[in-house]
Coordinates of C-alpha atoms in Angstrom, one line a residue:
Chain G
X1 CA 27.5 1.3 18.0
X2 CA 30.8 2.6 17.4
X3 CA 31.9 -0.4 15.6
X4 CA 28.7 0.4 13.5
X5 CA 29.3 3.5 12.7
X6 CA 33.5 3.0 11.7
X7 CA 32.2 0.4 9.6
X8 CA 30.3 2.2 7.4
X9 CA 32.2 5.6 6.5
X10 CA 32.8 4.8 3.6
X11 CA 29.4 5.0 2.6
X12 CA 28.8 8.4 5.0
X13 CA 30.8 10.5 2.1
X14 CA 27.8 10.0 -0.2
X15 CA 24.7 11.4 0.1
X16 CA 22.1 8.7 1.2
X17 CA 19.4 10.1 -2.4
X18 CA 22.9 8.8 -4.0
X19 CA 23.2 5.3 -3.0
X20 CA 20.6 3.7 -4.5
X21 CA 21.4 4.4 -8.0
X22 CA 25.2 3.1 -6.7
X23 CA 23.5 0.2 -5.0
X24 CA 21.2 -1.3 -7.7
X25 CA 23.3 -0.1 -10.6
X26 CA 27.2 0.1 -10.3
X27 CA 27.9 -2.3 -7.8
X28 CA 28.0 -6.0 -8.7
X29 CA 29.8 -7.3 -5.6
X30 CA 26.6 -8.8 -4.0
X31 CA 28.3 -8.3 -0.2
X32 CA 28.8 -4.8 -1.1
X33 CA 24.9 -4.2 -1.6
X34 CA 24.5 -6.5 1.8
X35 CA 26.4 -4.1 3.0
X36 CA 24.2 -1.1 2.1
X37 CA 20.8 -2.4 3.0
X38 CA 22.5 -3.1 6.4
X39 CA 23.5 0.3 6.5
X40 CA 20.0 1.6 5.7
X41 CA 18.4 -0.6 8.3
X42 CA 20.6 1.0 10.4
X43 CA 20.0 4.5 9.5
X44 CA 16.2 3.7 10.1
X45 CA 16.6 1.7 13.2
X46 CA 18.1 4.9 14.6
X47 CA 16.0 7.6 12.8
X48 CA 18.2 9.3 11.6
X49 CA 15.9 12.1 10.5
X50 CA 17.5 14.1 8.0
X51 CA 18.5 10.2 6.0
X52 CA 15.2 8.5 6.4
X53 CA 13.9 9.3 3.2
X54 CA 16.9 8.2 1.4
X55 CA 17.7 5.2 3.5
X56 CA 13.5 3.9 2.8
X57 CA 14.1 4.8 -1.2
X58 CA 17.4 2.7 -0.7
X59 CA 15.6 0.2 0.5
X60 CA 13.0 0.1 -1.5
X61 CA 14.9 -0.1 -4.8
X62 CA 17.4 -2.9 -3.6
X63 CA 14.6 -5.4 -2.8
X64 CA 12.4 -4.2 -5.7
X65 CA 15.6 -5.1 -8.1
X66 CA 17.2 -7.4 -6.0
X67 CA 14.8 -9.3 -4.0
X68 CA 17.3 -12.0 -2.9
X69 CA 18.7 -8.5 -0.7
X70 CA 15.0 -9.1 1.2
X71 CA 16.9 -12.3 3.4
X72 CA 19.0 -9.5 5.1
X73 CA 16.4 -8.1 6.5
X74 CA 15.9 -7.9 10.2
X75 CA 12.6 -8.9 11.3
X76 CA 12.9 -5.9 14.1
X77 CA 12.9 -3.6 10.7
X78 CA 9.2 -4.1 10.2
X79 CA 8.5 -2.4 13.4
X80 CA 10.8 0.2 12.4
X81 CA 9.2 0.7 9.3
X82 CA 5.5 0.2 11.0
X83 CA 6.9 3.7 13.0
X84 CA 8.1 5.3 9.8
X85 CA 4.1 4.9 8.3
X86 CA 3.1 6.7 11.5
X87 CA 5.4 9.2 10.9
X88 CA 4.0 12.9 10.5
X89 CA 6.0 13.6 7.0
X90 CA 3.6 12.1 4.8
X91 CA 6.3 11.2 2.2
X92 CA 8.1 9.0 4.5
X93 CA 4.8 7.5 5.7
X94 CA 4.2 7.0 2.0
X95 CA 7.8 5.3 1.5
X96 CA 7.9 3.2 4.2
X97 CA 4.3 2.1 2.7
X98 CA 6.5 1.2 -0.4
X99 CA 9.5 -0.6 1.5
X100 CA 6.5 -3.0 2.9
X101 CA 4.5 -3.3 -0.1
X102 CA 8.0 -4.7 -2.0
X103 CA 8.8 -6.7 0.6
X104 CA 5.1 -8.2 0.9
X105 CA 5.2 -8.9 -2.9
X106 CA 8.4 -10.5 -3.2
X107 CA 7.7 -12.3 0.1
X108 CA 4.0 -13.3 -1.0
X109 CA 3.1 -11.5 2.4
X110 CA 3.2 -14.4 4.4
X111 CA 6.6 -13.9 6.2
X112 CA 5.7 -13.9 10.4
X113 CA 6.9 -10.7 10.9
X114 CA 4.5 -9.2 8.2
X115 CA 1.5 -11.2 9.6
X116 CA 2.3 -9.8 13.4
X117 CA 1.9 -6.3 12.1
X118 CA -1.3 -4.8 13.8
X119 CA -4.2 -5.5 12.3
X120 CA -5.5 -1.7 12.0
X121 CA -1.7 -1.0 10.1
X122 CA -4.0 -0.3 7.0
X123 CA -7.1 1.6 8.3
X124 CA -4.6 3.7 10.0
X125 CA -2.9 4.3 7.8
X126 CA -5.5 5.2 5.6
X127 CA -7.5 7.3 7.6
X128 CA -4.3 9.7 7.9
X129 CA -3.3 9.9 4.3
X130 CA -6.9 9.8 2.7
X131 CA -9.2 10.1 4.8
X132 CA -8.6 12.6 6.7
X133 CA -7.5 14.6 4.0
X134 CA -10.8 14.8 2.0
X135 CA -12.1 16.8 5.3
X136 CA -13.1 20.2 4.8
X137 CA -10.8 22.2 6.7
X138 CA -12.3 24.0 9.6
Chain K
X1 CA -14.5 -9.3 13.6
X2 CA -15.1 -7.0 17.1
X3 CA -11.1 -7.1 17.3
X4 CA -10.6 -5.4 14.0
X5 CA -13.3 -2.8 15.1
X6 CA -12.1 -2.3 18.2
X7 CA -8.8 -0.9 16.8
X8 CA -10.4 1.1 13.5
X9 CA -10.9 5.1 14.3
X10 CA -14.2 5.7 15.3
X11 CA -14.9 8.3 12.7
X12 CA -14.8 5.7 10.1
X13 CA -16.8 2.9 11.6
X14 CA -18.9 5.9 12.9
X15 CA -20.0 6.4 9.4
X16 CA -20.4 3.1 8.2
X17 CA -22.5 1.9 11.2
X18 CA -24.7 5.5 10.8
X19 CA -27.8 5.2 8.5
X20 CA -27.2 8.9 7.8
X21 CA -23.9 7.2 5.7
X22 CA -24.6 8.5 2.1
X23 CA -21.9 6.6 -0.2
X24 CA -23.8 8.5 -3.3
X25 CA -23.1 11.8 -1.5
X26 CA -18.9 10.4 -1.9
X27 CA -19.2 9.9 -5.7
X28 CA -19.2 13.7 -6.1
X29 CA -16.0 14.5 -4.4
X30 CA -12.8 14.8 -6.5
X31 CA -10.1 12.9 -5.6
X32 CA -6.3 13.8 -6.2
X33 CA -3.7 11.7 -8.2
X34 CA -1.7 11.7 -4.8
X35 CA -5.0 10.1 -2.7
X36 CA -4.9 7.7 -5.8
X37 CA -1.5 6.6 -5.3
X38 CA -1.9 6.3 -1.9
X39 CA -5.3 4.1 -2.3
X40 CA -3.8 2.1 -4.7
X41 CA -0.4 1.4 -2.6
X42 CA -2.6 0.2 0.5
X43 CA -4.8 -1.8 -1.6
X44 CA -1.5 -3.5 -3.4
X45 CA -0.1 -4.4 0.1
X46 CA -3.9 -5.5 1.9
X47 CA -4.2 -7.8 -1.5
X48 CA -0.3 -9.0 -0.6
X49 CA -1.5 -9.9 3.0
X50 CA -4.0 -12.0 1.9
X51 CA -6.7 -8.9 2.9
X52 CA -6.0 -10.0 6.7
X53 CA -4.8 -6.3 7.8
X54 CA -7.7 -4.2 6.8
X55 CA -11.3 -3.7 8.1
X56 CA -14.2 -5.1 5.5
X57 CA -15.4 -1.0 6.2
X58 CA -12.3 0.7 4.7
X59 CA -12.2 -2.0 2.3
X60 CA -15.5 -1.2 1.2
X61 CA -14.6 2.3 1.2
X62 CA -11.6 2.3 -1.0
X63 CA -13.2 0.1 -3.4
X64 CA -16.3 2.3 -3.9
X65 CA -14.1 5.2 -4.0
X66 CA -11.6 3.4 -6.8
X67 CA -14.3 2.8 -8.6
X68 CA -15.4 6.0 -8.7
X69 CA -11.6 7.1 -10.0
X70 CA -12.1 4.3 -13.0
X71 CA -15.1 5.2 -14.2
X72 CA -15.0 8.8 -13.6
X73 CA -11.3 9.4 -15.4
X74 CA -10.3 6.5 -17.4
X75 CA -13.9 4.9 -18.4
X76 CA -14.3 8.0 -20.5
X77 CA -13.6 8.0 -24.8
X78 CA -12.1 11.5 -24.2
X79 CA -10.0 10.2 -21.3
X80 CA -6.6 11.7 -21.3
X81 CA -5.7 9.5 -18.3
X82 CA -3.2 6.8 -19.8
X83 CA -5.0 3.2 -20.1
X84 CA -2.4 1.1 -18.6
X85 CA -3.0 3.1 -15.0
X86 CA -7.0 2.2 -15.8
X87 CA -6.2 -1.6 -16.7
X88 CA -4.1 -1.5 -13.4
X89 CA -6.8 0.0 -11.4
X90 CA -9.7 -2.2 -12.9
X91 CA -7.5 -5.4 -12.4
X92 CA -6.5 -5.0 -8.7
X93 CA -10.2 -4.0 -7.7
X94 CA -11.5 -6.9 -9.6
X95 CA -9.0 -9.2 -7.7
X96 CA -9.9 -7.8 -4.3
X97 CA -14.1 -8.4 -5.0
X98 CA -13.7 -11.4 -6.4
X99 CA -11.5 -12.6 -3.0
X100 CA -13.9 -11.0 -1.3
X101 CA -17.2 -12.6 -2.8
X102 CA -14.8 -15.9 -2.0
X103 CA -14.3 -14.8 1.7
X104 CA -16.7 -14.7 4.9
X105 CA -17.7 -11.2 3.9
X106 CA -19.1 -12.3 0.6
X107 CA -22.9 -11.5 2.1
X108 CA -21.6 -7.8 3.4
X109 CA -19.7 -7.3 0.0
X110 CA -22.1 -8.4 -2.0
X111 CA -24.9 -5.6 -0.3
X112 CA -22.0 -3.6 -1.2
X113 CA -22.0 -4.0 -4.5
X114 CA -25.4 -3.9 -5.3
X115 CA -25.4 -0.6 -3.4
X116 CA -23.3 0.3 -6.5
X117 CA -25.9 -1.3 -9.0
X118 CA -22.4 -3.3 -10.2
X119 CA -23.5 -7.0 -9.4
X120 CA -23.9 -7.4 -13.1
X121 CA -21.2 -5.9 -14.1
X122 CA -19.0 -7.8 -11.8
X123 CA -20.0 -11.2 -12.0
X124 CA -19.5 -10.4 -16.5
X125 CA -16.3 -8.7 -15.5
X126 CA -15.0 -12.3 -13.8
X127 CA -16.9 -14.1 -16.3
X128 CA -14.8 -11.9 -18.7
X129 CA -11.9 -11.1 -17.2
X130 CA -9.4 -14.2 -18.9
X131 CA -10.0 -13.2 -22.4
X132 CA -8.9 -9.7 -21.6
X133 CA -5.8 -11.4 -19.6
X134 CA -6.5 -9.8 -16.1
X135 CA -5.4 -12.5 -13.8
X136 CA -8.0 -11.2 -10.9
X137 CA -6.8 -15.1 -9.1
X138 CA -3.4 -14.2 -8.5

């Protein structure tokens, strides 16, 4: 974890809402952007609360603007992502929504990984962001 | 088509399965931009997954209720709404029906829609739908 961690200071100076603008934008070197969706994978495999929100808008704009970026992806992320959609912030339920809808689109939606998610992902999902909303409160 | 139900919140199937379900009494309620955006995103990825990882009842739900949206804010002359966020609506509902008139639940989606009164209107808007360039096949 350690070796992780040394590995990517350089990026820990910049605020995470930073990167993706220096990801999809500034940086040509196409390891450097490996690099950074690695990084963000990381940041979400180990919740790092306060950078979740960054690290899924990251994310998100790499594979939406560099979809080659998608073949880095750890098939363990979907879980992680599946997690993030339950997760009580409903912005970051709503962005890890988008990290999966960009990867579904640019993948066709028929990778494994995205087919093993549960079946109710969607209901779920729905019922807490829509649903469940439109309730009078009692 | 018990599996999917077994894992869908009760208070949804609940409804569905109830004769004392009203969809007319829905069509009143206002819905939020942000319930929109959320309806439209899980629709987006259920289309990308082939429409594998939602229940046929919040299908049904969402597409009742999106229709709703379409013709209650952008199928108005007066509309202020902008008309490229209607096209987008109209097309990705018209893909979904017409996959699911083409599915198993064609029987159960077609009640649906004639619940609606839209059979007409759908089976012109696929008739239709080419010279107006909305790809519903993709």
């Amino acid at each position: 974890m350690l070796t992780l961690i040394d590995q990517y200071t350089a990026f820990e100076d910049k605020p995470i809402d930073q990167l993706a603008g220096l990801v999809v934008t500034s940086t040509r070197d196409e390891e450097i952007k490996a690099r950074y969706v690695v990084y963000c994978m990381f940041l979400i495999k180990e919740n790092m609360e306060p950078l979740l929100m960054g690290a899924l808008s990251v994310l998100d704009q790499c594979f939406s603007r560099h979809s080659y970026l998608i073949d880095y992806v750890d098939g363990k992320l979907y879980g992680h992502i599946l997690r993030l959609m339950r997760h009580p912030q409903r912005q970051i339920s709503v962005a890890a929504l988008d990290v999966i809808n960009t990867v579904a689109y640019f993948s066709d939606g028929i990778c494994d990984e995205m087919m093993e998610l549960p079946t109710s992902i969607l209901d779920e999902t729905y019922n807490r962001l829509v649903y469940e909303s439109r309730q009078p409160r009692q | 088509m018990d599996a999917v139900k077994k894992d869908v919140p009760v208070h949804v199937l609940g409804e569905l399965e109830d004769e004392e379900y009203h969809p007319s009494e829905e069509q009143d309620e206002p819905i939020g931009q942000a319930e929109v955006d959320v309806v439209m995103r899980l629709l987006k990825l259920a289309d990308r997954l082939h429409l594998q990882k939602f229940s046929m009842q919040s299908m049904v739900l969402i597409l009742k209720m999106l229709w709703n949206v379409y013709v209650n804010n952008y199928h108005q002359p007066s509309t202020h709404y902008p008309p490229e966020e209607g096209m987008e609506i109209l097309r990705l509902w018209l893909r979904c029906i017409n996959k699911l008139l083409h599915s198993a639940h064609s029987a159960l989606m077609r009640t649906h829609l004639e619940e609606l009164g839209l059979v007409t209107t759908i089976n012109s808007l696929i008739d239709i739908a080419p010279k107006f360039h909305l790809d519903i096949h993709q």
